[in-house]
CSV table of C-alpha atoms and ligand atoms in Angstrom, one decimal:
chain,number,residue,atom,x,y,z
A,151,MET,CA,96.7,37.1,89.4
A,152,ALA,CA,99.7,35.9,91.5
A,153,LYS,CA,101.9,36.9,88.5
A,154,THR,CA,100.4,40.4,88.4
A,155,LEU,CA,100.9,40.9,92.1
A,156,HIS,CA,104.5,39.6,91.8
A,157,ARG,CA,105.2,42.0,89.0
A,158,LEU,CA,103.7,44.9,91.1
A,159,ILE,CA,105.9,44.0,94.1
A,160,VAL,CA,109.0,43.8,91.9
A,161,SER,CA,108.3,47.1,90.3
A,162,VAL,CA,107.7,48.8,93.6
A,163,VAL,CA,110.9,47.4,95.0
A,164,VAL,CA,112.9,48.3,91.9
A,165,SER,CA,111.6,51.9,91.9
A,166,ALA,CA,112.3,52.2,95.7
A,167,LEU,CA,115.9,51.1,95.1
A,168,ALA,CA,116.2,53.4,92.1
A,169,SER,CA,115.0,56.3,94.2
A,170,ILE,CA,117.6,55.5,96.9
A,171,PHE,CA,120.5,54.9,94.6
A,172,PHE,CA,119.8,57.3,91.7
A,173,ILE,CA,117.3,60.0,92.6
A,174,ALA,CA,118.7,60.6,96.1
A,175,PRO,CA,122.3,61.5,94.8
A,176,ALA,CA,120.7,63.9,92.2
A,177,ALA,CA,118.7,65.6,95.0
A,178,ASN,CA,121.9,65.8,97.1
A,179,ALA,CA,123.7,67.4,94.2
A,180,ASP,CA,121.1,70.1,94.1
A,181,VAL,CA,121.7,71.0,97.8
A,182,SER,CA,125.5,70.5,97.8
A,183,PRO,CA,127.2,73.8,98.5
A,184,MET,CA,127.7,75.8,95.3
A,185,ILE,CA,127.9,79.7,95.5
A,186,VAL,CA,126.5,78.4,98.8
A,187,GLY,CA,123.4,76.2,98.1
A,188,GLY,CA,123.4,76.8,94.3
A,189,THR,CA,123.7,74.8,91.1
A,190,ARG,CA,125.8,75.0,87.9
A,191,ALA,CA,124.9,77.6,85.4
A,192,SER,CA,126.1,78.5,81.9
A,193,THR,CA,127.4,81.8,80.6
A,194,SER,CA,125.3,81.0,77.4
A,195,THR,CA,122.2,81.5,79.6
A,196,TYR,CA,123.7,84.5,81.5
A,197,PRO,CA,126.0,86.0,78.8
A,198,TRP,CA,126.5,89.3,80.8
A,199,VAL,CA,128.0,87.6,83.8
A,200,VAL,CA,131.8,87.9,83.9
A,201,TYR,CA,134.7,87.4,86.3
A,202,LEU,CA,137.6,89.5,87.3
A,203,ALA,CA,141.1,87.9,87.3
A,204,SER,CA,144.7,88.8,87.9
A,205,THR,CA,147.2,88.8,85.1
A,206,SER,CA,148.0,85.2,86.1
A,207,GLY,CA,144.3,84.2,85.6
A,208,SER,CA,143.3,83.9,89.2
A,209,GLN,CA,139.6,84.8,89.6
A,210,PHE,CA,138.9,87.2,92.5
A,211,CYS,CA,135.5,88.8,91.9
A,212,GLY,CA,132.5,88.9,89.6
A,213,GLY,CA,131.0,91.6,87.5
A,214,THR,CA,128.2,92.4,85.0
A,215,LEU,CA,128.6,93.5,81.3
A,216,THR,CA,126.3,96.5,81.1
A,217,LYS,CA,127.7,97.8,77.8
A,218,ALA,CA,129.9,96.1,75.1
A,219,ASN,CA,133.0,97.6,76.8
A,220,LYS,CA,131.8,98.3,80.4
A,221,VAL,CA,131.6,96.1,83.5
A,222,VAL,CA,129.8,97.0,86.7
A,223,THR,CA,131.5,95.4,89.8
A,224,ALA,CA,132.1,96.2,93.4
A,225,ALA,CA,134.4,99.1,94.5
A,226,HIS,CA,136.0,96.8,97.1
A,227,CYS,CA,137.0,94.4,94.3
A,228,VAL,CA,139.1,96.9,92.4
A,229,LYS,CA,139.9,99.9,94.7
A,230,GLY,CA,143.7,100.1,94.8
A,231,ARG,CA,144.1,97.9,91.7
A,232,THR,CA,145.7,99.2,88.5
A,233,PRO,CA,143.9,98.6,85.2
A,234,ALA,CA,147.1,96.9,83.9
A,235,SER,CA,146.8,94.2,86.7
A,236,THR,CA,143.2,93.4,86.0
A,237,ARG,CA,141.5,91.1,83.4
A,238,VAL,CA,137.8,90.5,82.7
A,239,VAL,CA,136.9,87.0,81.6
A,240,HIS,CA,133.7,86.7,79.5
A,241,GLY,CA,132.0,83.4,78.4
A,242,ARG,CA,133.9,81.0,80.5
A,243,ASP,CA,131.8,78.7,82.8
A,244,ASP,CA,134.8,76.6,83.8
A,245,LYS,CA,137.8,78.6,85.1
A,246,GLN,CA,140.1,75.7,84.1
A,247,SER,CA,139.1,76.1,80.4
A,248,THR,CA,140.2,78.6,77.8
A,249,ALA,CA,136.6,79.3,76.5
A,250,GLY,CA,135.4,82.9,75.9
A,251,THR,CA,137.3,86.1,75.8
A,252,VAL,CA,139.9,87.7,78.2
A,253,ALA,CA,139.7,91.5,78.0
A,254,ASN,CA,142.2,94.0,79.4
A,255,VAL,CA,141.0,96.8,81.5
A,256,THR,CA,141.9,100.4,80.4
A,257,LYS,CA,140.2,102.4,83.2
A,258,ILE,CA,138.8,101.7,86.7
A,259,TRP,CA,136.2,104.2,88.0
A,260,VAL,CA,135.3,103.7,91.7
A,261,HIS,CA,132.3,105.6,93.2
A,262,PRO,CA,133.9,108.8,94.6
A,263,SER,CA,132.1,108.3,98.0
A,264,TYR,CA,133.3,104.7,98.5
A,265,THR,CA,135.4,104.0,101.6
A,266,THR,CA,134.5,100.4,102.8
A,267,ALA,CA,131.8,98.0,101.7
A,268,THR,CA,129.8,98.3,104.9
A,269,ALA,CA,129.6,102.1,104.5
A,270,GLY,CA,127.9,101.7,101.0
A,271,TYR,CA,128.8,103.1,97.6
A,272,ASP,CA,130.3,99.8,96.8
A,273,VAL,CA,130.2,100.1,93.1
A,274,ALA,CA,132.8,100.5,90.3
A,275,VAL,CA,132.9,100.5,86.5
A,276,LEU,CA,135.6,99.0,84.4
A,277,THR,CA,136.3,100.0,80.9
A,278,LEU,CA,137.5,97.2,78.6
A,279,ASP,CA,140.1,97.4,75.8
A,280,ARG,CA,137.5,95.9,73.4
A,281,ASN,CA,133.8,95.6,72.7
A,282,ILE,CA,132.4,92.2,73.6
A,283,SER,CA,129.7,90.9,71.2
A,284,SER,CA,127.2,89.7,73.8
A,285,ALA,CA,124.0,90.6,75.5
A,286,THR,CA,124.3,93.2,78.2
A,287,LEU,CA,122.2,93.6,81.3
A,288,PRO,CA,120.3,96.9,81.9
A,289,LEU,CA,120.6,98.7,85.2
A,290,ALA,CA,117.7,99.2,87.5
A,291,THR,CA,116.6,102.9,87.4
A,292,PRO,CA,115.3,105.1,90.2
A,293,GLN,CA,111.8,104.4,88.8
A,294,ASP,CA,112.2,100.6,89.3
A,295,THR,CA,111.2,100.7,93.0
A,296,ALA,CA,109.0,97.6,92.5
A,297,LEU,CA,112.0,95.5,91.7
A,298,TYR,CA,113.1,95.9,95.3
A,299,THR,CA,110.0,94.5,96.9
A,300,ALA,CA,110.8,92.2,99.8
A,301,GLY,CA,110.1,88.5,98.8
A,302,ASN,CA,111.1,89.0,95.1
A,303,SER,CA,113.2,85.9,94.2
A,304,ALA,CA,116.5,87.4,92.9
A,305,LEU,CA,119.2,85.5,90.9
A,306,ILE,CA,122.7,85.4,92.2
A,307,LEU,CA,125.7,84.2,90.1
A,308,GLY,CA,129.4,83.6,90.7
A,309,TRP,CA,132.5,81.6,90.8
A,310,GLY,CA,133.2,82.2,94.5
A,311,THR,CA,133.5,79.9,97.5
A,312,THR,CA,130.9,77.3,98.2
A,313,SER,CA,131.1,77.8,102.0
A,314,SER,CA,132.4,80.5,104.3
A,315,GLY,CA,136.2,80.2,104.3
A,316,GLY,CA,135.9,77.3,101.8
A,317,SER,CA,137.4,76.9,98.4
A,318,ALA,CA,136.2,78.7,95.3
A,319,SER,CA,134.1,77.0,92.7
A,320,ARG,CA,135.7,75.9,89.5
A,321,TYR,CA,132.4,76.5,87.6
A,322,LEU,CA,129.9,79.3,87.4
A,323,LEU,CA,127.1,78.7,90.0
A,324,LYS,CA,123.7,80.3,90.4
A,325,ALA,CA,120.9,80.4,93.0
A,326,ASN,CA,117.8,82.3,93.9
A,327,VAL,CA,117.4,84.2,97.1
A,328,PRO,CA,114.4,86.3,98.3
A,329,LEU,CA,115.0,90.0,98.9
A,330,THR,CA,114.6,90.8,102.5
A,331,SER,CA,112.8,93.8,104.0
A,332,ASP,CA,114.8,96.8,105.2
A,333,SER,CA,113.7,96.1,108.8
A,334,THR,CA,114.9,92.5,108.6
A,335,CYS,CA,118.3,93.6,107.2
A,336,LYS,CA,118.6,96.4,109.7
A,337,THR,CA,118.0,93.9,112.5
A,338,ALA,CA,120.9,91.8,111.3
A,339,TYR,CA,123.3,94.6,110.5
A,340,SER,CA,123.5,98.1,112.2
A,341,GLN,CA,125.5,99.3,109.1
A,342,TYR,CA,122.6,98.5,106.7
A,343,SER,CA,121.4,101.5,104.7
A,344,ASN,CA,118.4,101.2,102.5
A,345,THR,CA,119.6,104.1,100.3
A,346,SER,CA,122.8,102.3,99.2
A,347,MET,CA,122.2,98.6,99.9
A,348,VAL,CA,119.7,95.8,99.5
A,349,CYS,CA,119.7,92.4,101.3
A,350,ALA,CA,118.7,88.9,100.1
A,351,GLY,CA,118.6,85.5,101.8
A,352,PHE,CA,116.3,83.0,103.3
A,353,PRO,CA,115.5,83.4,107.1
A,354,GLN,CA,117.0,80.0,107.7
A,355,GLY,CA,120.1,80.7,105.5
A,356,GLY,CA,121.6,77.9,103.4
A,357,VAL,CA,121.8,79.9,100.1
A,358,ASP,CA,124.0,82.9,99.6
A,359,THR,CA,126.8,84.6,97.8
A,360,CYS,CA,130.2,84.1,99.4
A,361,GLN,CA,133.9,85.1,99.1
A,362,GLY,CA,134.9,85.7,95.5
A,363,ASP,CA,131.3,86.3,94.4
A,364,SER,CA,131.7,90.0,95.2
A,365,GLY,CA,131.0,92.4,92.4
A,366,GLY,CA,128.7,89.9,90.7
A,367,PRO,CA,125.1,90.4,89.8
A,368,LEU,CA,121.9,90.4,91.8
A,369,VAL,CA,119.2,90.2,89.1
A,370,PHE,CA,115.4,90.7,89.2
A,371,GLY,CA,113.0,91.6,86.5
A,372,GLY,CA,115.6,91.4,83.8
A,373,LYS,CA,117.7,94.1,85.4
A,374,LEU,CA,120.8,94.5,87.5
A,375,ILE,CA,119.4,95.5,90.9
A,376,GLY,CA,122.5,94.9,93.1
A,377,ASP,CA,126.2,93.9,93.1
A,378,THR,CA,127.5,91.4,95.7
A,379,SER,CA,129.1,93.3,98.5
A,380,TRP,CA,129.3,91.9,102.0
A,381,GLY,CA,127.7,89.9,104.9
A,382,ARG,CA,128.5,88.1,108.1
A,383,GLY,CA,129.9,84.8,106.8
A,384,CYS,CA,127.9,83.2,104.2
A,385,ALA,CA,124.4,81.5,104.2
A,386,ALA,CA,124.1,81.8,108.0
A,387,ALA,CA,120.5,82.0,109.4
A,388,GLY,CA,119.6,85.6,110.3
A,389,TYR,CA,122.4,87.1,108.3
A,390,PRO,CA,121.4,87.7,104.7
A,391,GLY,CA,123.9,88.8,102.0
A,392,VAL,CA,124.2,92.5,101.4
A,393,TYR,CA,124.3,93.9,97.9
A,394,GLY,CA,125.1,97.4,96.6
A,395,ARG,CA,121.8,98.9,95.5
A,396,ILE,CA,122.1,99.9,91.9
A,397,ALA,CA,119.0,102.1,91.3
A,398,PRO,CA,120.2,105.0,93.5
A,399,TYR,CA,123.5,104.9,91.5
A,400,TYR,CA,121.8,104.8,88.1
A,401,SER,CA,122.9,108.3,87.1
A,402,VAL,CA,126.5,108.1,88.3
A,403,ILE,CA,127.0,104.7,86.8
A,404,THR,CA,125.3,105.6,83.5
A,405,ALA,CA,127.6,108.6,83.2
A,406,GLN,CA,130.5,106.1,83.1
A,407,LEU,CA,128.9,103.9,80.4
B,626,LIG,C1,133.0,88.4,100.1
B,626,LIG,O1,133.9,88.4,101.0
B,626,LIG,C2,131.6,88.2,100.5
B,626,LIG,N1,127.3,86.4,102.1
B,626,LIG,C3,130.6,88.2,99.5
B,626,LIG,C4,129.3,88.0,99.9
B,626,LIG,C5,129.0,87.8,101.2
B,626,LIG,C6,129.9,87.8,102.2
B,626,LIG,C7,131.3,88.0,101.8
B,626,LIG,C8,127.5,87.6,101.5
B,626,LIG,O2,133.3,88.6,98.9
């Protein structure tokens, strides 16, 4: 009996110590700043997520493969760039590796109404110099209004900074953020337009896209519903991330695919 009690005490103490020394760091790793508040992800799981890089290989934005040779990204990522100065990197989780494919860009189409991200139309299509053998992500269509319901938990992905003004992530990161209502987003941002943008984020902040994630995907229901566009800082309470709304641009984008 004394021996059983002793064993019980030992096992309780050991598991308490284990939870402090082993489980707590794992839990901390989950809340450490990645995207902001994200975790590592693999391009094998999300084969359509790509990043844009300079000719020297420096990552500056994200994008989504929507056809074997077409990438949807943000207009503000590529406006003023030449195709010759732009690369698309596919299948590379770790920016310091040489995994995957680096494609050249042969054409950059920017939405003709684009001026600045906060004015909307922040969408562009890149044409690649090759077909990439990979799954593509379908675009949300004008019929897909249900995908934009407030509260839907959307996926964000990117290699951008892990805090506002911080350094970029070496690895692909992901997180989920709830879509916010139009009224919530309009309260945060006077520039918000529900015809060209959609917002996502927790009321308390903590999880968000950030600098360098721009152009990358906002995904719900197996479709591309947004492209990372702008926001006040990153992951701040009361200031959700703002994404270009893909469904209204379905026709103009599809005409480029
Ligand atoms: C950016 O500068 C950026 N928190 C992207 C996303 C957000 C803010 C800024 C949203 O690329």
